[in-house]
């Protein structure tokens, strides 16, 4: 796998391909960044992005993780004291998950977002951006139903963060796409370069296969879940014998979240997946690629219940180091 393939593996979108190809020509020492509001325990949505960060480190990138305390405050996620405590736990969990500590820098937004130059640049972007444009950028990630002034400023700060962190590549899930497109539009107006962006896929709701998995709604898997809790949640997941499920009764398109988790969480971290089965049901199945596992589920060779059982075991192996680190922090 060459640098470009590793950088773009399992990406839903890169903006633009030509810019990413240029980064891949000499990736050593390049800098990638992702920002997270410190608002709770890491869940497998975070871990999907963490897999991409590990890919980037393997390709030669240094990684900056912005623990966006000011953003969390603006998005009504608690007091600064509560947010900072959560941020400290998140940092430990990311490292426990497998990021290279020597190639990972953690930054707090409050380290630079109150500086005079940053604030003046922010005011400049506010003058260039309509309220409706800012609201559209924030629509996928805001808290609550009522738009607030703070939530209009939020995406402009995300745009400036890319410049002030001096990074070459901005990472985010597809829910961040509107923010990144806003950044590509407004930063050149402040005489900064438009950022190169990479967006990771969204995992569908585990129970229904519709929309996206959320830490606030439906079933989610977090780093503090026990092996038994992971098994229960995975066993209850929507998993038809198909990678392309039929729409639900309302005509809403669905994904197979069990297959998505195999593709975006498990196979990037292990070379071989073994699905254990009794001899009377054909014995164990071994997969060296996600495509082979998907094909067997489609054909009926792999039963959804066996796929779920294997997924629960592999997820527990991936999550266990973070779960243990949480226990140590709370001891």
Coordinates of N, CA and C in Angstrom, one line a residue, residues 87-327:
X87 N -11.8 16.4 28.8 CA -10.7 16.4 27.8 C -9.5 15.6 28.2
X88 N -9.2 15.6 29.5 CA -8.0 14.9 30.0 C -8.3 13.4 29.9
X89 N -9.5 12.9 30.1 CA -9.8 11.5 30.0 C -9.8 11.1 28.5
X90 N -10.2 12.0 27.6 CA -10.2 11.7 26.2 C -8.8 11.5 25.7
X91 N -7.9 12.3 26.1 CA -6.5 12.2 25.7 C -5.9 10.9 26.0
X92 N -6.2 10.4 27.2 CA -5.7 9.1 27.7 C -6.3 8.0 26.8
X93 N -7.6 8.1 26.5 CA -8.3 7.1 25.8 C -7.7 7.0 24.3
X94 N -7.5 8.1 23.7 CA -6.9 8.1 22.3 C -5.6 7.4 22.3
X95 N -4.7 7.6 23.3 CA -3.4 7.0 23.3 C -3.6 5.5 23.6
X96 N -4.6 5.1 24.4 CA -4.8 3.7 24.7 C -5.3 3.0 23.5
X97 N -6.0 3.7 22.6 CA -6.5 3.0 21.5 C -5.5 2.7 20.4
X98 N -4.3 3.3 20.5 CA -3.3 2.9 19.6 C -2.5 4.0 18.8
X99 N -2.9 5.3 19.1 CA -2.1 6.4 18.4 C -0.7 6.4 18.9
X100 N 0.2 6.8 18.0 CA 1.6 6.9 18.4 C 1.8 8.1 19.2
X101 N 2.2 8.0 20.5 CA 2.3 9.1 21.4 C 3.3 10.1 20.9
X102 N 4.4 9.6 20.3 CA 5.5 10.5 19.9 C 5.1 11.3 18.7
X103 N 4.1 10.9 17.9 CA 3.7 11.6 16.7 C 2.3 12.2 16.9
X104 N 1.9 12.4 18.2 CA 0.6 12.9 18.5 C 0.7 14.1 19.4
X105 N 0.2 15.2 19.0 CA 0.2 16.4 19.9 C -1.3 16.7 20.3
X106 N -1.5 17.0 21.5 CA -2.9 17.4 22.0 C -2.8 18.8 22.3
X107 N -3.8 19.6 21.8 CA -3.9 21.0 22.1 C -5.3 21.4 22.6
X108 N -5.3 22.3 23.5 CA -6.6 22.9 23.9 C -6.9 24.2 23.1
X109 N -8.1 24.3 22.7 CA -8.5 25.5 22.0 C -8.2 26.8 22.8
X110 N -8.4 26.8 24.1 CA -8.2 27.9 24.9 C -6.7 28.4 25.0
X111 N -5.8 27.5 24.5 CA -4.4 27.9 24.4 C -4.2 29.1 23.5
X112 N -5.0 29.2 22.4 CA -4.7 30.2 21.4 C -6.0 31.0 20.9
X113 N -7.2 30.5 21.2 CA -8.4 31.1 20.7 C -8.8 32.4 21.4
X114 N -8.1 32.8 22.5 CA -8.3 34.0 23.1 C -7.3 35.1 22.8
X115 N -6.3 34.7 22.0 CA -5.2 35.6 21.6 C -5.7 36.7 20.7
X116 N -5.1 37.9 20.8 CA -5.6 39.0 20.1 C -5.6 38.8 18.6
X117 N -4.6 38.2 18.0 CA -4.6 38.0 16.5 C -5.7 37.0 16.1
X118 N -5.9 36.0 16.9 CA -7.0 35.1 16.6 C -8.4 35.8 16.6
X119 N -8.6 36.5 17.7 CA -9.9 37.2 17.8 C -10.1 38.2 16.7
X120 N -9.1 38.9 16.3 CA -9.2 39.9 15.3 C -9.5 39.2 13.9
X121 N -8.8 38.1 13.7 CA -9.1 37.3 12.5 C -10.5 36.8 12.5
X122 N -11.0 36.3 13.7 CA -12.4 35.8 13.8 C -13.4 36.9 13.5
X123 N -13.1 38.1 14.0 CA -14.0 39.2 13.7 C -14.0 39.5 12.2
X124 N -12.9 39.4 11.5 CA -12.8 39.6 10.1 C -13.6 38.6 9.3
X125 N -13.6 37.3 9.8 CA -14.4 36.3 9.1 C -15.9 36.5 9.4
X126 N -16.2 37.0 10.6 CA -17.6 37.3 10.9 C -18.2 38.3 9.9
X127 N -17.3 39.3 9.5 CA -17.8 40.3 8.6 C -18.0 39.8 7.2
X128 N -17.3 38.7 6.9 CA -17.4 38.1 5.5 C -18.5 37.0 5.4
X129 N -19.1 36.6 6.5 CA -20.0 35.4 6.5 C -21.4 35.8 6.9
X130 N -22.4 35.3 6.1 CA -23.8 35.6 6.5 C -24.2 34.6 7.6
X131 N -25.2 35.0 8.4 CA -25.7 34.2 9.4 C -26.3 32.9 8.8
X132 N -26.9 33.0 7.7 CA -27.5 31.7 7.1 C -26.4 30.8 6.7
X133 N -25.3 31.3 6.2 CA -24.2 30.4 5.8 C -23.6 29.7 7.0
X134 N -23.4 30.5 8.1 CA -22.8 29.9 9.3 C -23.8 28.8 9.9
X135 N -25.1 29.1 9.9 CA -26.1 28.2 10.4 C -26.1 26.9 9.6
X136 N -26.0 27.0 8.3 CA -25.9 25.8 7.4 C -24.7 25.0 7.7
X137 N -23.6 25.6 8.0 CA -22.4 24.9 8.3 C -22.5 24.1 9.6
X138 N -23.3 24.7 10.5 CA -23.4 24.2 11.9 C -24.5 23.2 12.0
X139 N -25.3 23.0 11.0 CA -26.6 22.3 11.1 C -26.4 20.8 11.6
X140 N -25.3 20.2 11.2 CA -25.1 18.8 11.5 C -24.5 18.5 12.9
X141 N -24.0 19.6 13.5 CA -23.2 19.3 14.7 C -23.7 20.2 15.9
X142 N -24.7 21.0 15.8 CA -25.1 21.9 16.9 C -25.9 21.1 17.9
X143 N -25.9 21.6 19.1 CA -26.7 21.0 20.2 C -28.0 21.8 20.3
X144 N -29.1 21.1 20.5 CA -30.4 21.8 20.7 C -31.0 22.2 19.4
X145 N -32.3 22.6 19.5 CA -33.1 22.9 18.3 C -33.0 24.4 17.9
X146 N -32.7 25.3 18.9 CA -32.7 26.7 18.7 C -31.3 27.2 18.4
X147 N -31.1 27.8 17.2 CA -29.8 28.4 16.9 C -29.4 29.5 17.8
X148 N -28.2 29.5 18.3 CA -27.7 30.6 19.1 C -26.5 31.3 18.4
X149 N -26.3 32.6 18.9 CA -25.2 33.3 18.3 C -23.9 32.6 18.4
X150 N -23.6 31.9 19.5 CA -22.4 31.1 19.7 C -22.2 30.1 18.6
X151 N -23.3 29.5 18.2 CA -23.3 28.4 17.2 C -23.0 29.0 15.8
X152 N -23.3 30.2 15.5 CA -22.9 30.9 14.3 C -21.4 31.2 14.2
X153 N -20.8 31.5 15.4 CA -19.4 31.8 15.5 C -18.6 30.5 15.4
X154 N -19.1 29.4 15.9 CA -18.4 28.1 16.1 C -17.7 27.7 14.8
X155 N -18.4 27.6 13.6 CA -17.8 27.1 12.5 C -16.7 28.0 11.9
X156 N -16.8 29.3 12.2 CA -15.7 30.2 11.8 C -14.5 30.0 12.6
X157 N -14.7 29.6 13.9 CA -13.5 29.3 14.7 C -12.9 28.0 14.2
X158 N -13.7 27.0 13.8 CA -13.1 25.8 13.3 C -12.2 26.1 12.0
X159 N -12.7 27.0 11.2 CA -11.9 27.4 10.0 C -10.6 28.0 10.5
X160 N -10.6 28.9 11.4 CA -9.4 29.5 11.9 C -8.4 28.6 12.6
X161 N -9.0 27.6 13.3 CA -8.2 26.6 14.0 C -7.2 25.9 13.0
X162 N -7.7 25.6 11.8 CA -6.8 25.0 10.8 C -5.6 25.8 10.5
X163 N -5.8 27.1 10.4 CA -4.7 28.0 10.1 C -3.7 28.1 11.3
X164 N -4.3 28.3 12.5 CA -3.5 28.6 13.7 C -2.8 27.4 14.2
X165 N -3.3 26.2 13.9 CA -2.6 25.0 14.2 C -1.5 24.6 13.2
X166 N -1.5 25.3 12.1 CA -0.5 25.1 11.1 C -0.4 23.7 10.6
X167 N -1.6 23.2 10.1 CA -1.7 21.8 9.7 C -1.9 21.8 8.1
X168 N -1.6 20.6 7.6 CA -1.7 20.4 6.1 C -2.9 19.7 5.7
X169 N -3.6 19.0 6.6 CA -4.7 18.2 6.3 C -5.7 18.2 7.4
X170 N -7.0 18.6 7.2 CA -8.0 18.7 8.2 C -8.9 17.4 8.0
X171 N -9.1 16.7 9.2 CA -9.8 15.4 9.2 C -11.2 15.6 9.9
X172 N -12.2 15.0 9.5 CA -13.5 15.0 10.2 C -14.4 14.0 9.5
X173 N -15.5 13.7 10.3 CA -16.5 12.8 9.7 C -17.3 13.6 8.7
X174 N -18.1 12.9 7.9 CA -18.9 13.6 6.9 C -19.8 14.7 7.5
X175 N -20.1 14.6 8.8 CA -20.9 15.7 9.4 C -20.2 17.0 9.5
X176 N -18.8 17.0 9.3 CA -18.0 18.2 9.3 C -17.8 18.8 7.9
X177 N -18.4 18.1 6.9 CA -18.1 18.6 5.5 C -18.5 20.1 5.3
X178 N -19.7 20.4 5.8 CA -20.2 21.8 5.6 C -19.2 22.8 6.2
X179 N -18.7 22.5 7.4 CA -17.8 23.4 8.1 C -16.5 23.5 7.3
X180 N -16.0 22.4 6.8 CA -14.7 22.4 6.0 C -14.9 23.2 4.7
X181 N -16.1 23.0 4.1 CA -16.3 23.8 2.8 C -16.4 25.3 3.1
X182 N -17.0 25.6 4.3 CA -17.0 27.0 4.7 C -15.6 27.5 4.9
X183 N -14.7 26.7 5.5 CA -13.3 27.1 5.7 C -12.6 27.3 4.4
X184 N -12.9 26.4 3.4 CA -12.2 26.6 2.1 C -12.7 27.9 1.4
X185 N -13.9 28.4 1.8 CA -14.4 29.6 1.2 C -13.9 30.8 1.9
X186 N -13.9 30.8 3.2 CA -13.6 32.1 4.0 C -12.2 32.3 4.3
X187 N -11.4 31.3 4.4 CA -10.0 31.5 4.8 C -9.2 32.3 3.8
X188 N -9.4 32.0 2.5 CA -8.7 32.8 1.5 C -9.1 34.3 1.6
X189 N -10.2 34.6 2.1 CA -10.6 36.0 2.3 C -9.8 36.7 3.4
X190 N -9.3 35.9 4.2 CA -8.4 36.4 5.3 C -6.9 36.2 4.9
X191 N -6.7 35.9 3.6 CA -5.4 35.8 3.0 C -4.6 34.5 3.5
X192 N -5.4 33.5 3.9 CA -4.9 32.2 4.3 C -5.3 31.2 3.2
X193 N -4.5 30.1 3.1 CA -4.8 29.1 2.1 C -6.1 28.3 2.5
X194 N -6.8 27.8 1.4 CA -7.9 26.9 1.6 C -7.4 25.6 2.1
X195 N -8.0 25.0 3.1 CA -7.5 23.7 3.7 C -7.8 22.5 2.8
X196 N -6.9 21.6 2.8 CA -7.1 20.3 2.3 C -7.9 19.4 3.3
X197 N -8.9 18.7 2.9 CA -9.8 18.0 3.8 C -10.0 16.5 3.5
X198 N -10.1 15.7 4.5 CA -10.5 14.3 4.4 C -11.6 14.0 5.3
X199 N -12.6 13.4 4.7 CA -13.8 13.1 5.5 C -14.0 11.6 5.6
X200 N -14.3 11.1 6.9 CA -14.5 9.7 7.1 C -16.0 9.4 7.1
X201 N -16.4 8.1 6.8 CA -17.8 7.8 6.7 C -18.5 7.9 8.1
X202 N -19.8 7.9 8.0 CA -20.6 7.8 9.2 C -21.2 6.4 9.4
X203 N -21.1 5.9 10.6 CA -21.7 4.6 10.9 C -23.2 4.8 11.2
X204 N -24.0 3.9 10.5 CA -25.5 4.0 10.7 C -25.9 3.7 12.1
X205 N -27.0 4.1 12.5 CA -27.6 3.7 13.8 C -27.6 2.2 14.0
X206 N -27.0 1.7 15.1 CA -26.8 0.3 15.2 C -28.0 -0.5 15.3
X207 N -29.1 0.1 15.8 CA -30.3 -0.7 16.0 C -31.2 -0.7 14.7
X208 N -31.1 0.4 13.9 CA -32.0 0.5 12.7 C -31.3 0.5 11.4
X209 N -30.1 0.8 11.4 CA -29.4 1.0 10.1 C -29.7 2.3 9.4
X210 N -30.4 3.1 10.0 CA -30.8 4.4 9.4 C -29.9 5.5 10.0
X211 N -29.7 6.6 9.2 CA -29.0 7.8 9.7 C -27.6 7.5 10.2
X212 N -27.3 8.1 11.3 CA -25.9 7.9 11.9 C -26.0 7.5 13.3
X213 N -25.0 6.8 13.8 CA -24.9 6.4 15.2 C -24.7 7.7 16.0
X214 N -25.3 7.8 17.2 CA -25.2 9.0 18.0 C -25.0 8.6 19.4
X215 N -24.2 9.4 20.1 CA -24.0 9.1 21.5 C -25.1 9.6 22.4
X216 N -26.0 10.4 21.8 CA -27.2 10.9 22.6 C -28.5 10.2 22.3
X217 N -28.5 9.4 21.2 CA -29.8 8.7 20.8 C -29.4 7.3 20.4
X218 N -30.4 6.4 20.6 CA -30.2 5.0 20.1 C -29.1 4.3 20.8
X219 N -28.6 3.2 20.2 CA -27.6 2.4 20.8 C -26.2 2.8 20.3
X220 N -25.3 3.0 21.2 CA -24.0 3.3 20.9 C -23.0 2.5 21.7
X221 N -21.8 2.3 21.2 CA -20.8 1.5 21.9 C -19.7 2.5 22.3
X222 N -19.4 2.5 23.6 CA -18.4 3.5 24.1 C -17.2 2.7 24.7
X223 N -16.2 3.4 25.0 CA -15.0 2.9 25.6 C -15.1 2.4 27.0
X224 N -16.2 2.7 27.7 CA -16.4 2.2 29.0 C -17.3 1.0 29.1
X225 N -17.8 0.6 27.9 CA -18.7 -0.6 27.9 C -17.9 -1.9 28.3
X226 N -18.5 -2.7 29.1 CA -17.9 -4.0 29.4 C -18.1 -5.0 28.2
X227 N -17.4 -6.1 28.3 CA -17.5 -7.1 27.2 C -18.9 -7.5 27.1
X228 N -19.6 -7.7 28.2 CA -21.0 -8.2 28.2 C -21.9 -7.1 27.6
X229 N -21.7 -5.8 27.8 CA -22.5 -4.8 27.2 C -22.2 -4.7 25.7
X230 N -21.0 -4.8 25.3 CA -20.7 -4.8 23.9 C -21.4 -6.0 23.2
X231 N -21.3 -7.2 23.8 CA -22.0 -8.3 23.2 C -23.5 -8.1 23.1
X232 N -24.1 -7.6 24.1 CA -25.5 -7.3 24.1 C -25.9 -6.3 23.0
X233 N -25.2 -5.3 22.9 CA -25.5 -4.2 21.9 C -25.3 -4.7 20.5
X234 N -24.2 -5.5 20.3 CA -23.9 -6.0 18.9 C -25.0 -7.1 18.5
X235 N -25.3 -7.9 19.5 CA -26.3 -8.9 19.2 C -27.7 -8.3 18.9
X236 N -28.0 -7.1 19.4 CA -29.2 -6.4 19.1 C -29.2 -5.6 17.8
X237 N -28.0 -5.6 17.1 CA -27.8 -4.7 16.0 C -28.6 -5.2 14.8
X238 N -28.9 -4.2 13.9 CA -29.6 -4.5 12.6 C -28.5 -5.1 11.7
X239 N -28.7 -6.4 11.3 CA -27.8 -7.0 10.4 C -28.5 -8.0 9.5
X240 N -29.1 -7.6 8.4 CA -29.7 -8.5 7.5 C -28.6 -9.2 6.7
X241 N -28.9 -10.3 6.0 CA -27.8 -11.0 5.3 C -27.5 -10.3 3.9
X242 N -27.1 -9.0 4.0 CA -26.9 -8.2 2.8 C -26.1 -7.0 3.2
X243 N -25.2 -6.6 2.3 CA -24.5 -5.3 2.4 C -25.3 -4.2 1.9
X244 N -26.4 -4.4 1.2 CA -27.3 -3.4 0.7 C -28.7 -3.7 1.1
X245 N -29.0 -3.4 2.4 CA -30.4 -3.7 2.9 C -31.5 -2.9 2.1
X246 N -32.7 -3.5 2.2 CA -33.8 -2.8 1.6 C -34.1 -1.6 2.5
X247 N -34.8 -0.5 1.9 CA -35.2 0.6 2.8 C -36.2 0.1 3.8
X248 N -36.4 1.0 4.9 CA -37.3 0.6 5.9 C -38.8 0.9 5.4
X249 N -39.7 0.6 6.3 CA -41.1 0.7 5.9 C -41.6 2.1 5.4
X250 N -40.8 3.1 5.8 CA -41.1 4.5 5.4 C -40.3 4.9 4.1
X251 N -39.6 3.9 3.6 CA -38.8 4.2 2.4 C -37.4 4.8 2.6
X252 N -37.0 4.8 3.9 CA -35.7 5.5 4.2 C -34.6 4.5 4.0
X253 N -33.5 4.9 3.3 CA -32.4 4.0 3.0 C -31.7 3.6 4.2
X254 N -31.2 2.4 4.2 CA -30.5 1.8 5.4 C -29.1 1.2 5.0
X255 N -28.3 1.2 6.0 CA -27.0 0.5 5.9 C -27.0 -0.7 6.8
X256 N -26.0 -1.6 6.6 CA -25.7 -2.7 7.5 C -24.6 -2.2 8.5
X257 N -25.0 -1.8 9.7 CA -24.0 -1.2 10.6 C -23.0 -2.3 11.1
X258 N -23.4 -3.5 11.1 CA -22.4 -4.6 11.5 C -21.3 -4.7 10.5
X259 N -21.6 -4.7 9.2 CA -20.6 -4.7 8.2 C -19.8 -3.4 8.2
X260 N -20.4 -2.3 8.5 CA -19.7 -1.0 8.5 C -18.6 -1.1 9.6
X261 N -19.0 -1.6 10.8 CA -18.0 -1.6 11.9 C -16.9 -2.6 11.5
X262 N -17.2 -3.7 10.9 CA -16.1 -4.6 10.4 C -15.2 -3.8 9.5
X263 N -15.8 -3.1 8.5 CA -15.0 -2.5 7.5 C -14.1 -1.3 8.0
X264 N -14.7 -0.5 8.9 CA -14.0 0.7 9.3 C -13.3 0.7 10.6
X265 N -13.6 -0.4 11.4 CA -13.0 -0.5 12.7 C -12.1 -1.7 12.9
X266 N -12.6 -2.8 12.4 CA -11.9 -4.1 12.7 C -10.8 -4.3 11.6
X267 N -11.1 -4.3 10.4 CA -10.1 -4.7 9.4 C -8.9 -3.7 9.3
X268 N -9.1 -2.4 9.6 CA -7.9 -1.6 9.6 C -6.9 -1.9 10.7
X269 N -7.4 -2.7 11.7 CA -6.5 -2.9 12.9 C -6.0 -4.4 13.0
X270 N -6.6 -5.3 12.2 CA -6.2 -6.7 12.3 C -6.0 -7.2 10.8
X271 N -5.1 -8.1 10.7 CA -4.8 -8.7 9.4 C -5.8 -9.8 9.0
X272 N -6.3 -10.5 10.0 CA -7.1 -11.7 9.7 C -8.3 -11.7 10.7
X273 N -9.5 -11.9 10.3 CA -10.7 -12.0 11.1 C -11.1 -13.5 11.1
X274 N -11.2 -14.1 12.3 CA -11.7 -15.5 12.4 C -13.1 -15.5 13.0
X275 N -14.0 -16.1 12.3 CA -15.4 -16.3 12.8 C -15.5 -17.7 13.3
X276 N -15.6 -17.8 14.6 CA -15.6 -19.2 15.2 C -17.0 -19.8 15.1
X277 N -17.1 -21.0 14.6 CA -18.4 -21.8 14.5 C -18.1 -23.2 14.9
X278 N -19.1 -23.9 15.4 CA -19.0 -25.3 15.7 C -18.8 -26.1 14.4
X279 N -18.1 -27.2 14.6 CA -17.9 -28.1 13.4 C -19.2 -28.5 12.7
X280 N -20.2 -28.7 13.5 CA -21.5 -29.1 12.9 C -22.1 -28.0 12.0
X281 N -21.6 -26.8 12.1 CA -22.1 -25.7 11.3 C -21.1 -25.3 10.2
X282 N -20.1 -26.1 10.0 CA -19.1 -25.9 9.0 C -17.7 -25.4 9.5
X283 N -17.6 -25.2 10.8 CA -16.3 -24.9 11.4 C -16.0 -23.4 11.2
X284 N -14.8 -23.0 11.6 CA -14.4 -21.6 11.6 C -14.3 -21.1 10.2
X285 N -14.5 -19.8 10.0 CA -14.3 -19.1 8.8 C -13.2 -18.0 9.0
X286 N -12.3 -17.9 8.0 CA -11.2 -17.0 8.2 C -11.2 -16.0 7.0
X287 N -11.0 -14.8 7.3 CA -11.1 -13.7 6.3 C -9.8 -12.8 6.4
X288 N -9.2 -12.7 5.2 CA -8.1 -11.8 5.1 C -8.4 -10.4 4.6
X289 N -9.7 -10.2 4.3 CA -10.1 -8.9 3.8 C -11.6 -8.7 4.1
X290 N -12.0 -7.4 4.2 CA -13.4 -7.1 4.4 C -14.3 -7.6 3.3
X291 N -13.8 -7.4 2.1 CA -14.6 -7.8 0.9 C -15.0 -9.3 0.9
X292 N -14.1 -10.1 1.4 CA -14.4 -11.6 1.5 C -15.5 -11.8 2.5
X293 N -15.4 -11.1 3.7 CA -16.5 -11.3 4.7 C -17.8 -10.8 4.2
X294 N -17.8 -9.7 3.5 CA -19.1 -9.1 3.0 C -19.7 -10.1 2.0
X295 N -18.8 -10.7 1.1 CA -19.3 -11.6 0.1 C -19.9 -12.8 0.7
X296 N -19.3 -13.3 1.8 CA -19.9 -14.5 2.4 C -21.2 -14.2 3.1
X297 N -21.4 -13.0 3.7 CA -22.7 -12.6 4.3 C -23.7 -12.5 3.2
X298 N -23.4 -12.0 2.1 CA -24.3 -11.8 1.0 C -24.7 -13.2 0.4
X299 N -23.8 -14.1 0.4 CA -24.1 -15.4 -0.2 C -24.8 -16.4 0.7
X300 N -24.8 -16.1 2.0 CA -25.4 -16.9 3.0 C -24.4 -17.9 3.7
X301 N -23.2 -17.9 3.2 CA -22.2 -18.7 3.9 C -21.9 -18.3 5.3
X302 N -22.0 -16.9 5.5 CA -21.8 -16.4 6.9 C -23.1 -15.9 7.4
X303 N -23.5 -16.5 8.5 CA -24.8 -16.2 9.1 C -24.7 -14.9 9.9
X304 N -25.7 -14.0 9.9 CA -25.6 -12.7 10.7 C -25.2 -12.9 12.1
X305 N -25.8 -14.0 12.7 CA -25.5 -14.2 14.2 C -24.1 -14.5 14.4
X306 N -23.4 -15.3 13.5 CA -22.0 -15.6 13.6 C -21.2 -14.3 13.4
X307 N -21.6 -13.5 12.5 CA -20.9 -12.3 12.2 C -20.9 -11.4 13.4
X308 N -22.1 -11.3 14.1 CA -22.2 -10.5 15.3 C -21.4 -11.0 16.4
X309 N -21.3 -12.3 16.6 CA -20.5 -12.9 17.7 C -19.1 -12.5 17.5
X310 N -18.6 -12.7 16.3 CA -17.2 -12.3 16.0 C -16.9 -10.9 16.2
X311 N -17.8 -10.0 15.7 CA -17.7 -8.6 15.9 C -17.6 -8.2 17.3
X312 N -18.4 -8.7 18.2 CA -18.4 -8.4 19.6 C -17.0 -8.7 20.2
X313 N -16.4 -9.8 19.8 CA -15.1 -10.2 20.4 C -14.0 -9.2 19.9
X314 N -14.1 -8.9 18.6 CA -13.0 -8.0 18.1 C -13.2 -6.6 18.6
X315 N -14.4 -6.1 18.7 CA -14.6 -4.8 19.3 C -14.1 -4.7 20.8
X316 N -14.4 -5.8 21.5 CA -13.9 -5.8 22.9 C -12.4 -5.8 23.0
X317 N -11.7 -6.5 22.1 CA -10.3 -6.4 22.1 C -9.8 -5.0 21.8
X318 N -10.5 -4.3 20.9 CA -10.0 -2.9 20.5 C -10.3 -1.9 21.6
X319 N -11.4 -2.1 22.3 CA -11.9 -1.2 23.3 C -11.3 -1.4 24.7
X320 N -10.9 -2.6 25.0 CA -10.4 -3.0 26.3 C -9.3 -2.1 26.8
X321 N -8.3 -1.7 26.0 CA -7.2 -0.8 26.6 C -7.8 0.6 27.1
X322 N -8.7 1.1 26.3 CA -9.3 2.4 26.8 C -10.2 2.2 28.0
X323 N -10.9 1.1 28.1 CA -11.7 0.8 29.2 C -10.9 0.7 30.5
X324 N -9.8 0.0 30.3 CA -8.8 -0.1 31.5 C -8.2 1.2 31.9
X325 N -7.9 2.0 30.9 CA -7.3 3.4 31.2 C -8.3 4.2 32.0
X326 N -9.6 4.1 31.6 CA -10.7 4.9 32.3 C -10.7 4.4 33.8
X327 N -10.6 3.1 34.0 CA -10.7 2.6 35.4 C -9.5 3.1 36.2

